[in-house]
Amino acid sequence: MVSLALVRAEDAPKRCRIEAATFNQDEWPERNEGPGFLGIGAAAERREASTSGRSRPPERLILVDGDADAAVGSVIISESAHPPRGAPRGTVNCVLNSLVVAPEMRGGGRGKALAVLATRWAMEHMNAGVVTAWCLKPLLGLYVDACGFEYEPPARVGFDDDDGGDVCCRAWADRWRAPPT
């Protein structure tokens, strides 16, 4: 039995922070977000958050297998300055960014566990009224069918995506029911 726990990067064992930084950077080298799991750039992120309309910097979380003391996956949760359409005024919208499972850990529901735990974490710790995930179309089933998100069609006819194939899905706090992980 695997003992999975979602922990803030700064609270994770050093080995797990290094693993998360490495597989995040390997997955998306152009984003250069891996060093953040090691605490690199944290001061700049705090400054940027305070001037961008967000109330807090992004939270880096690592899904840790406590039995193996290994990083299974990671996610960055950012508060968006833009509420989704139809959201009541003042609704906090958090976005799941760069959600990734370590290549050797893929399969067995770990992506689902990471997405569900991260969504719950955003609602409980960041007071999110809605959690947004932009994902590639092939992953829509993971978020909608397995994790309880709702697909949100594009706002404009003929507008298919934000950046080359991503689709939007959301978990609204008032109607999201966390599936078992």
mmCIF file with all atom_site columns, C-alpha atoms in Angstrom:
data_model
loop_
_atom_site.group_PDB
_atom_site.id
_atom_site.type_symbol
_atom_site.label_atom_id
_atom_site.label_alt_id
_atom_site.label_comp_id
_atom_site.label_asym_id
_atom_site.label_entity_id
_atom_site.label_seq_id
_atom_site.pdbx_PDB_ins_code
_atom_site.Cartn_x
_atom_site.Cartn_y
_atom_site.Cartn_z
_atom_site.occupancy
_atom_site.B_iso_or_equiv
_atom_site.pdbx_formal_charge
_atom_site.auth_seq_id
_atom_site.auth_comp_id
_atom_site.auth_asym_id
_atom_site.auth_atom_id
_atom_site.pdbx_PDB_model_num
ATOM 1   C CA . MET A 1 1   ? 0.000   0.000  0.000   1.00 0.00 ? 1   MET A CA 1
ATOM 2   C CA . VAL A 1 2   ? 1.301   3.420  -0.997  1.00 0.00 ? 2   VAL A CA 1
ATOM 3   C CA . SER A 1 3   ? 1.025   6.218  1.541   1.00 0.00 ? 3   SER A CA 1
ATOM 4   C CA . LEU A 1 4   ? 0.467   9.422  -0.455  1.00 0.00 ? 4   LEU A CA 1
ATOM 5   C CA . ALA A 1 5   ? 0.471   12.900 1.077   1.00 0.00 ? 5   ALA A CA 1
ATOM 6   C CA . LEU A 1 6   ? 0.323   16.331 -0.528  1.00 0.00 ? 6   LEU A CA 1
ATOM 7   C CA . VAL A 1 7   ? 2.802   18.696 1.117   1.00 0.00 ? 7   VAL A CA 1
ATOM 8   C CA . ARG A 1 8   ? 4.028   22.211 0.501   1.00 0.00 ? 8   ARG A CA 1
ATOM 9   C CA . ALA A 1 9   ? 7.383   22.132 -1.261  1.00 0.00 ? 9   ALA A CA 1
ATOM 10  C CA . GLU A 1 10  ? 9.138   23.913 1.594   1.00 0.00 ? 10  GLU A CA 1
ATOM 11  C CA . ASP A 1 11  ? 7.867   21.249 4.020   1.00 0.00 ? 11  ASP A CA 1
ATOM 12  C CA . ALA A 1 12  ? 8.877   18.282 1.851   1.00 0.00 ? 12  ALA A CA 1
ATOM 13  C CA . PRO A 1 13  ? 12.078  16.322 2.393   1.00 0.00 ? 13  PRO A CA 1
ATOM 14  C CA . LYS A 1 14  ? 15.015  17.709 0.402   1.00 0.00 ? 14  LYS A CA 1
ATOM 15  C CA . ARG A 1 15  ? 15.157  14.591 -1.794  1.00 0.00 ? 15  ARG A CA 1
ATOM 16  C CA . CYS A 1 16  ? 11.500  15.093 -2.786  1.00 0.00 ? 16  CYS A CA 1
ATOM 17  C CA . ARG A 1 17  ? 12.035  18.784 -3.592  1.00 0.00 ? 17  ARG A CA 1
ATOM 18  C CA . ILE A 1 18  ? 14.943  17.863 -5.869  1.00 0.00 ? 18  ILE A CA 1
ATOM 19  C CA . GLU A 1 19  ? 12.935  15.098 -7.571  1.00 0.00 ? 19  GLU A CA 1
ATOM 20  C CA . ALA A 1 20  ? 9.934   17.405 -8.111  1.00 0.00 ? 20  ALA A CA 1
ATOM 21  C CA . ALA A 1 21  ? 12.162  20.182 -9.477  1.00 0.00 ? 21  ALA A CA 1
ATOM 22  C CA . THR A 1 22  ? 13.790  17.723 -11.855 1.00 0.00 ? 22  THR A CA 1
ATOM 23  C CA . PHE A 1 23  ? 10.685  16.070 -13.297 1.00 0.00 ? 23  PHE A CA 1
ATOM 24  C CA . ASN A 1 24  ? 8.846   19.396 -13.529 1.00 0.00 ? 24  ASN A CA 1
ATOM 25  C CA . GLN A 1 25  ? 11.760  20.969 -15.397 1.00 0.00 ? 25  GLN A CA 1
ATOM 26  C CA . ASP A 1 26  ? 12.121  17.917 -17.642 1.00 0.00 ? 26  ASP A CA 1
ATOM 27  C CA . GLU A 1 27  ? 8.397   18.019 -18.526 1.00 0.00 ? 27  GLU A CA 1
ATOM 28  C CA . TRP A 1 28  ? 8.286   21.744 -19.324 1.00 0.00 ? 28  TRP A CA 1
ATOM 29  C CA . PRO A 1 29  ? 11.805  23.158 -19.751 1.00 0.00 ? 29  PRO A CA 1
ATOM 30  C CA . GLU A 1 30  ? 10.444  26.290 -21.416 1.00 0.00 ? 30  GLU A CA 1
ATOM 31  C CA . ARG A 1 31  ? 8.545   27.240 -18.244 1.00 0.00 ? 31  ARG A CA 1
ATOM 32  C CA . ASN A 1 32  ? 11.610  27.074 -15.989 1.00 0.00 ? 32  ASN A CA 1
ATOM 33  C CA . GLU A 1 33  ? 9.449   26.347 -12.931 1.00 0.00 ? 33  GLU A CA 1
ATOM 34  C CA . GLY A 1 34  ? 11.549  23.512 -11.533 1.00 0.00 ? 34  GLY A CA 1
ATOM 35  C CA . PRO A 1 35  ? 13.884  25.742 -9.497  1.00 0.00 ? 35  PRO A CA 1
ATOM 36  C CA . GLY A 1 36  ? 10.876  27.091 -7.586  1.00 0.00 ? 36  GLY A CA 1
ATOM 37  C CA . PHE A 1 37  ? 10.484  23.704 -5.892  1.00 0.00 ? 37  PHE A CA 1
ATOM 38  C CA . LEU A 1 38  ? 13.917  24.340 -4.390  1.00 0.00 ? 38  LEU A CA 1
ATOM 39  C CA . GLY A 1 39  ? 12.915  27.803 -3.157  1.00 0.00 ? 39  GLY A CA 1
ATOM 40  C CA . ILE A 1 40  ? 14.760  29.616 -5.939  1.00 0.00 ? 40  ILE A CA 1
ATOM 41  C CA . GLY A 1 41  ? 12.911  32.787 -6.932  1.00 0.00 ? 41  GLY A CA 1
ATOM 42  C CA . ALA A 1 42  ? 10.447  32.768 -4.030  1.00 0.00 ? 42  ALA A CA 1
ATOM 43  C CA . ALA A 1 43  ? 11.110  36.408 -3.087  1.00 0.00 ? 43  ALA A CA 1
ATOM 44  C CA . ALA A 1 44  ? 10.486  37.537 -6.665  1.00 0.00 ? 44  ALA A CA 1
ATOM 45  C CA . GLU A 1 45  ? 7.230   35.560 -6.770  1.00 0.00 ? 45  GLU A CA 1
ATOM 46  C CA . ARG A 1 46  ? 6.040   37.257 -3.582  1.00 0.00 ? 46  ARG A CA 1
ATOM 47  C CA . ARG A 1 47  ? 6.808   40.692 -5.053  1.00 0.00 ? 47  ARG A CA 1
ATOM 48  C CA . GLU A 1 48  ? 5.096   39.837 -8.337  1.00 0.00 ? 48  GLU A CA 1
ATOM 49  C CA . ALA A 1 49  ? 1.972   38.566 -6.571  1.00 0.00 ? 49  ALA A CA 1
ATOM 50  C CA . SER A 1 50  ? 1.659   41.763 -4.546  1.00 0.00 ? 50  SER A CA 1
ATOM 51  C CA . THR A 1 51  ? 1.715   43.926 -7.700  1.00 0.00 ? 51  THR A CA 1
ATOM 52  C CA . SER A 1 52  ? -0.453  41.739 -9.968  1.00 0.00 ? 52  SER A CA 1
ATOM 53  C CA . GLY A 1 53  ? -3.780  41.863 -8.162  1.00 0.00 ? 53  GLY A CA 1
ATOM 54  C CA . ARG A 1 54  ? -3.321  38.445 -6.552  1.00 0.00 ? 54  ARG A CA 1
ATOM 55  C CA . SER A 1 55  ? -3.201  38.294 -2.798  1.00 0.00 ? 55  SER A CA 1
ATOM 56  C CA . ARG A 1 56  ? -0.599  35.539 -2.562  1.00 0.00 ? 56  ARG A CA 1
ATOM 57  C CA . PRO A 1 57  ? 2.263   33.948 -4.465  1.00 0.00 ? 57  PRO A CA 1
ATOM 58  C CA . PRO A 1 58  ? 1.847   30.545 -6.109  1.00 0.00 ? 58  PRO A CA 1
ATOM 59  C CA . GLU A 1 59  ? 1.878   27.478 -3.880  1.00 0.00 ? 59  GLU A CA 1
ATOM 60  C CA . ARG A 1 60  ? 4.127   24.613 -4.942  1.00 0.00 ? 60  ARG A CA 1
ATOM 61  C CA . LEU A 1 61  ? 2.909   21.252 -3.713  1.00 0.00 ? 61  LEU A CA 1
ATOM 62  C CA . ILE A 1 62  ? 4.498   17.834 -3.948  1.00 0.00 ? 62  ILE A CA 1
ATOM 63  C CA . LEU A 1 63  ? 2.678   14.514 -3.811  1.00 0.00 ? 63  LEU A CA 1
ATOM 64  C CA . VAL A 1 64  ? 4.959   12.363 -1.674  1.00 0.00 ? 64  VAL A CA 1
ATOM 65  C CA . ASP A 1 65  ? 4.978   8.609  -1.248  1.00 0.00 ? 65  ASP A CA 1
ATOM 66  C CA . GLY A 1 66  ? 5.749   8.477  2.454   1.00 0.00 ? 66  GLY A CA 1
ATOM 67  C CA . ASP A 1 67  ? 6.662   4.799  2.374   1.00 0.00 ? 67  ASP A CA 1
ATOM 68  C CA . ALA A 1 68  ? 9.376   5.322  -0.237  1.00 0.00 ? 68  ALA A CA 1
ATOM 69  C CA . ASP A 1 69  ? 10.226  8.925  0.727   1.00 0.00 ? 69  ASP A CA 1
ATOM 70  C CA . ALA A 1 70  ? 9.893   9.818  -2.960  1.00 0.00 ? 70  ALA A CA 1
ATOM 71  C CA . ALA A 1 71  ? 8.154   12.540 -4.970  1.00 0.00 ? 71  ALA A CA 1
ATOM 72  C CA . VAL A 1 72  ? 5.291   11.126 -7.015  1.00 0.00 ? 72  VAL A CA 1
ATOM 73  C CA . GLY A 1 73  ? 4.037   14.346 -8.598  1.00 0.00 ? 73  GLY A CA 1
ATOM 74  C CA . SER A 1 74  ? 3.886   18.080 -8.272  1.00 0.00 ? 74  SER A CA 1
ATOM 75  C CA . VAL A 1 75  ? 1.573   20.992 -8.973  1.00 0.00 ? 75  VAL A CA 1
ATOM 76  C CA . ILE A 1 76  ? 1.694   24.757 -8.755  1.00 0.00 ? 76  ILE A CA 1
ATOM 77  C CA . ILE A 1 77  ? -1.504  26.448 -7.577  1.00 0.00 ? 77  ILE A CA 1
ATOM 78  C CA . SER A 1 78  ? -1.849  30.106 -8.496  1.00 0.00 ? 78  SER A CA 1
ATOM 79  C CA . GLU A 1 79  ? -4.551  32.530 -7.556  1.00 0.00 ? 79  GLU A CA 1
ATOM 80  C CA . SER A 1 80  ? -5.961  34.105 -10.694 1.00 0.00 ? 80  SER A CA 1
ATOM 81  C CA . ALA A 1 81  ? -6.703  37.804 -10.871 1.00 0.00 ? 81  ALA A CA 1
ATOM 82  C CA . HIS A 1 82  ? -9.607  36.953 -13.196 1.00 0.00 ? 82  HIS A CA 1
ATOM 83  C CA . PRO A 1 83  ? -12.780 35.324 -11.882 1.00 0.00 ? 83  PRO A CA 1
ATOM 84  C CA . PRO A 1 84  ? -14.476 32.878 -14.259 1.00 0.00 ? 84  PRO A CA 1
ATOM 85  C CA . ARG A 1 85  ? -17.595 33.986 -16.083 1.00 0.00 ? 85  ARG A CA 1
ATOM 86  C CA . GLY A 1 86  ? -20.676 33.568 -13.962 1.00 0.00 ? 86  GLY A CA 1
ATOM 87  C CA . ALA A 1 87  ? -18.760 33.618 -10.665 1.00 0.00 ? 87  ALA A CA 1
ATOM 88  C CA . PRO A 1 88  ? -20.131 35.791 -7.869  1.00 0.00 ? 88  PRO A CA 1
ATOM 89  C CA . ARG A 1 89  ? -18.123 38.934 -7.174  1.00 0.00 ? 89  ARG A CA 1
ATOM 90  C CA . GLY A 1 90  ? -15.189 38.221 -4.886  1.00 0.00 ? 90  GLY A CA 1
ATOM 91  C CA . THR A 1 91  ? -14.914 34.537 -5.808  1.00 0.00 ? 91  THR A CA 1
ATOM 92  C CA . VAL A 1 92  ? -11.339 33.315 -5.469  1.00 0.00 ? 92  VAL A CA 1
ATOM 93  C CA . ASN A 1 93  ? -10.271 31.433 -8.596  1.00 0.00 ? 93  ASN A CA 1
ATOM 94  C CA . CYS A 1 94  ? -7.231  29.204 -8.205  1.00 0.00 ? 94  CYS A CA 1
ATOM 95  C CA . VAL A 1 95  ? -5.564  27.584 -11.201 1.00 0.00 ? 95  VAL A CA 1
ATOM 96  C CA . LEU A 1 96  ? -3.806  24.227 -11.198 1.00 0.00 ? 96  LEU A CA 1
ATOM 97  C CA . ASN A 1 97  ? -0.606  24.814 -13.154 1.00 0.00 ? 97  ASN A CA 1
ATOM 98  C CA . SER A 1 98  ? 2.076   22.388 -14.252 1.00 0.00 ? 98  SER A CA 1
ATOM 99  C CA . LEU A 1 99  ? 0.449   19.332 -12.709 1.00 0.00 ? 99  LEU A CA 1
ATOM 100 C CA . VAL A 1 100 ? 2.788   16.446 -13.469 1.00 0.00 ? 100 VAL A CA 1
ATOM 101 C CA . VAL A 1 101 ? 3.391   12.917 -12.252 1.00 0.00 ? 101 VAL A CA 1
ATOM 102 C CA . ALA A 1 102 ? 6.960   11.611 -12.328 1.00 0.00 ? 102 ALA A CA 1
ATOM 103 C CA . PRO A 1 103 ? 7.374   9.470  -15.464 1.00 0.00 ? 103 PRO A CA 1
ATOM 104 C CA . GLU A 1 104 ? 8.254   6.332  -13.508 1.00 0.00 ? 104 GLU A CA 1
ATOM 105 C CA . MET A 1 105 ? 5.206   6.821  -11.253 1.00 0.00 ? 105 MET A CA 1
ATOM 106 C CA . ARG A 1 106 ? 2.573   7.203  -13.985 1.00 0.00 ? 106 ARG A CA 1
ATOM 107 C CA . GLY A 1 107 ? -0.368  4.855  -13.948 1.00 0.00 ? 107 GLY A CA 1
ATOM 108 C CA . GLY A 1 108 ? -2.262  3.536  -10.974 1.00 0.00 ? 108 GLY A CA 1
ATOM 109 C CA . GLY A 1 109 ? -4.347  6.683  -10.388 1.00 0.00 ? 109 GLY A CA 1
ATOM 110 C CA . ARG A 1 110 ? -1.598  8.971  -9.127  1.00 0.00 ? 110 ARG A CA 1
ATOM 111 C CA . GLY A 1 111 ? -2.588  11.803 -11.488 1.00 0.00 ? 111 GLY A CA 1
ATOM 112 C CA . LYS A 1 112 ? -6.150  11.600 -10.223 1.00 0.00 ? 112 LYS A CA 1
ATOM 113 C CA . ALA A 1 113 ? -4.940  11.599 -6.616  1.00 0.00 ? 113 ALA A CA 1
ATOM 114 C CA . LEU A 1 114 ? -2.755  14.635 -7.259  1.00 0.00 ? 114 LEU A CA 1
ATOM 115 C CA . ALA A 1 115 ? -5.531  16.582 -9.014  1.00 0.00 ? 115 ALA A CA 1
ATOM 116 C CA . VAL A 1 116 ? -8.145  15.774 -6.352  1.00 0.00 ? 116 VAL A CA 1
ATOM 117 C CA . LEU A 1 117 ? -5.842  16.513 -3.418  1.00 0.00 ? 117 LEU A CA 1
ATOM 118 C CA . ALA A 1 118 ? -4.619  19.751 -5.022  1.00 0.00 ? 118 ALA A CA 1
ATOM 119 C CA . THR A 1 119 ? -8.205  20.882 -5.660  1.00 0.00 ? 119 THR A CA 1
ATOM 120 C CA . ARG A 1 120 ? -9.184  20.122 -2.082  1.00 0.00 ? 120 ARG A CA 1
ATOM 121 C CA . TRP A 1 121 ? -6.039  21.923 -0.861  1.00 0.00 ? 121 TRP A CA 1
ATOM 122 C CA . ALA A 1 122 ? -6.878  25.066 -2.895  1.00 0.00 ? 122 ALA A CA 1
ATOM 123 C CA . MET A 1 123 ? -10.414 25.133 -1.519  1.00 0.00 ? 123 MET A CA 1
ATOM 124 C CA . GLU A 1 124 ? -9.328  24.584 2.086   1.00 0.00 ? 124 GLU A CA 1
ATOM 125 C CA . HIS A 1 125 ? -6.089  26.579 2.248   1.00 0.00 ? 125 HIS A CA 1
ATOM 126 C CA . MET A 1 126 ? -6.550  29.264 -0.399  1.00 0.00 ? 126 MET A CA 1
ATOM 127 C CA . ASN A 1 127 ? -10.298 29.762 0.056   1.00 0.00 ? 127 ASN A CA 1
ATOM 128 C CA . ALA A 1 128 ? -10.914 28.952 -3.610  1.00 0.00 ? 128 ALA A CA 1
ATOM 129 C CA . GLY A 1 129 ? -14.521 29.201 -4.687  1.00 0.00 ? 129 GLY A CA 1
ATOM 130 C CA . VAL A 1 130 ? -13.497 27.639 -7.967  1.00 0.00 ? 130 VAL A CA 1
ATOM 131 C CA . VAL A 1 131 ? -10.449 25.693 -9.106  1.00 0.00 ? 131 VAL A CA 1
ATOM 132 C CA . THR A 1 132 ? -9.586  25.904 -12.783 1.00 0.00 ? 132 THR A CA 1
ATOM 133 C CA . ALA A 1 133 ? -7.575  23.439 -14.816 1.00 0.00 ? 133 ALA A CA 1
ATOM 134 C CA . TRP A 1 134 ? -6.484  24.019 -18.389 1.00 0.00 ? 134 TRP A CA 1
ATOM 135 C CA . CYS A 1 135 ? -5.520  20.710 -19.909 1.00 0.00 ? 135 CYS A CA 1
ATOM 136 C CA . LEU A 1 136 ? -4.851  19.047 -23.210 1.00 0.00 ? 136 LEU A CA 1
ATOM 137 C CA . LYS A 1 137 ? -7.993  17.542 -24.725 1.00 0.00 ? 137 LYS A CA 1
ATOM 138 C CA . PRO A 1 138 ? -6.863  13.933 -24.109 1.00 0.00 ? 138 PRO A CA 1
ATOM 139 C CA . LEU A 1 139 ? -6.733  14.690 -20.357 1.00 0.00 ? 139 LEU A CA 1
ATOM 140 C CA . LEU A 1 140 ? -10.246 16.110 -20.189 1.00 0.00 ? 140 LEU A CA 1
ATOM 141 C CA . GLY A 1 141 ? -11.609 12.715 -19.094 1.00 0.00 ? 141 GLY A CA 1
ATOM 142 C CA . LEU A 1 142 ? -9.215  12.674 -16.136 1.00 0.00 ? 142 LEU A CA 1
ATOM 143 C CA . TYR A 1 143 ? -10.451 16.003 -14.845 1.00 0.00 ? 143 TYR A CA 1
ATOM 144 C CA . VAL A 1 144 ? -14.149 15.611 -15.686 1.00 0.00 ? 144 VAL A CA 1
ATOM 145 C CA . ASP A 1 145 ? -14.835 11.893 -15.273 1.00 0.00 ? 145 ASP A CA 1
ATOM 146 C CA . ALA A 1 146 ? -12.296 10.950 -12.610 1.00 0.00 ? 146 ALA A CA 1
ATOM 147 C CA . CYS A 1 147 ? -11.858 14.182 -10.650 1.00 0.00 ? 147 CYS A CA 1
ATOM 148 C CA . GLY A 1 148 ? -15.335 15.726 -10.756 1.00 0.00 ? 148 GLY A CA 1
ATOM 149 C CA . PHE A 1 149 ? -14.524 18.903 -12.704 1.00 0.00 ? 149 PHE A CA 1
ATOM 150 C CA . GLU A 1 150 ? -17.009 20.437 -15.132 1.00 0.00 ? 150 GLU A CA 1
ATOM 151 C CA . TYR A 1 151 ? -16.018 21.130 -18.722 1.00 0.00 ? 151 TYR A CA 1
ATOM 152 C CA . GLU A 1 152 ? -16.413 24.786 -19.670 1.00 0.00 ? 152 GLU A CA 1
ATOM 153 C CA . PRO A 1 153 ? -17.004 25.400 -23.356 1.00 0.00 ? 153 PRO A CA 1
ATOM 154 C CA . PRO A 1 154 ? -15.241 28.359 -24.987 1.00 0.00 ? 154 PRO A CA 1
ATOM 155 C CA . ALA A 1 155 ? -16.950 31.714 -24.465 1.00 0.00 ? 155 ALA A CA 1
ATOM 156 C CA . ARG A 1 156 ? -16.958 32.568 -28.175 1.00 0.00 ? 156 ARG A CA 1
ATOM 157 C CA . VAL A 1 157 ? -18.148 30.544 -31.118 1.00 0.00 ? 157 VAL A CA 1
ATOM 158 C CA . GLY A 1 158 ? -15.179 29.341 -33.117 1.00 0.00 ? 158 GLY A CA 1
ATOM 159 C CA . PHE A 1 159 ? -12.775 29.924 -30.236 1.00 0.00 ? 159 PHE A CA 1
ATOM 160 C CA . ASP A 1 160 ? -11.341 26.505 -29.552 1.00 0.00 ? 160 ASP A CA 1
ATOM 161 C CA . ASP A 1 161 ? -8.583  26.928 -27.008 1.00 0.00 ? 161 ASP A CA 1
ATOM 162 C CA . ASP A 1 162 ? -6.187  29.253 -25.218 1.00 0.00 ? 162 ASP A CA 1
ATOM 163 C CA . ASP A 1 163 ? -2.833  28.159 -26.581 1.00 0.00 ? 163 ASP A CA 1
ATOM 164 C CA . GLY A 1 164 ? -2.910  25.388 -29.070 1.00 0.00 ? 164 GLY A CA 1
ATOM 165 C CA . GLY A 1 165 ? -5.222  22.725 -27.765 1.00 0.00 ? 165 GLY A CA 1
ATOM 166 C CA . ASP A 1 166 ? -5.938  23.302 -24.089 1.00 0.00 ? 166 ASP A CA 1
ATOM 167 C CA . VAL A 1 167 ? -9.486  23.091 -22.794 1.00 0.00 ? 167 VAL A CA 1
ATOM 168 C CA . CYS A 1 168 ? -10.925 24.532 -19.605 1.00 0.00 ? 168 CYS A CA 1
ATOM 169 C CA . CYS A 1 169 ? -12.575 22.656 -16.781 1.00 0.00 ? 169 CYS A CA 1
ATOM 170 C CA . ARG A 1 170 ? -13.523 23.870 -13.326 1.00 0.00 ? 170 ARG A CA 1
ATOM 171 C CA . ALA A 1 171 ? -14.355 22.529 -9.893  1.00 0.00 ? 171 ALA A CA 1
ATOM 172 C CA . TRP A 1 172 ? -16.831 24.864 -8.193  1.00 0.00 ? 172 TRP A CA 1
ATOM 173 C CA . ALA A 1 173 ? -16.561 24.624 -4.409  1.00 0.00 ? 173 ALA A CA 1
ATOM 174 C CA . ASP A 1 174 ? -20.307 24.766 -3.853  1.00 0.00 ? 174 ASP A CA 1
ATOM 175 C CA . ARG A 1 175 ? -21.001 21.717 -6.036  1.00 0.00 ? 175 ARG A CA 1
ATOM 176 C CA . TRP A 1 176 ? -17.738 19.789 -6.332  1.00 0.00 ? 176 TRP A CA 1
ATOM 177 C CA . ARG A 1 177 ? -17.693 16.458 -4.567  1.00 0.00 ? 177 ARG A CA 1
ATOM 178 C CA . ALA A 1 178 ? -14.224 15.061 -4.129  1.00 0.00 ? 178 ALA A CA 1
ATOM 179 C CA . PRO A 1 179 ? -14.065 11.567 -5.550  1.00 0.00 ? 179 PRO A CA 1
ATOM 180 C CA . PRO A 1 180 ? -12.223 9.003  -3.455  1.00 0.00 ? 180 PRO A CA 1
ATOM 181 C CA . THR A 1 181 ? -8.468  8.962  -4.022  1.00 0.00 ? 181 THR A CA 1
#
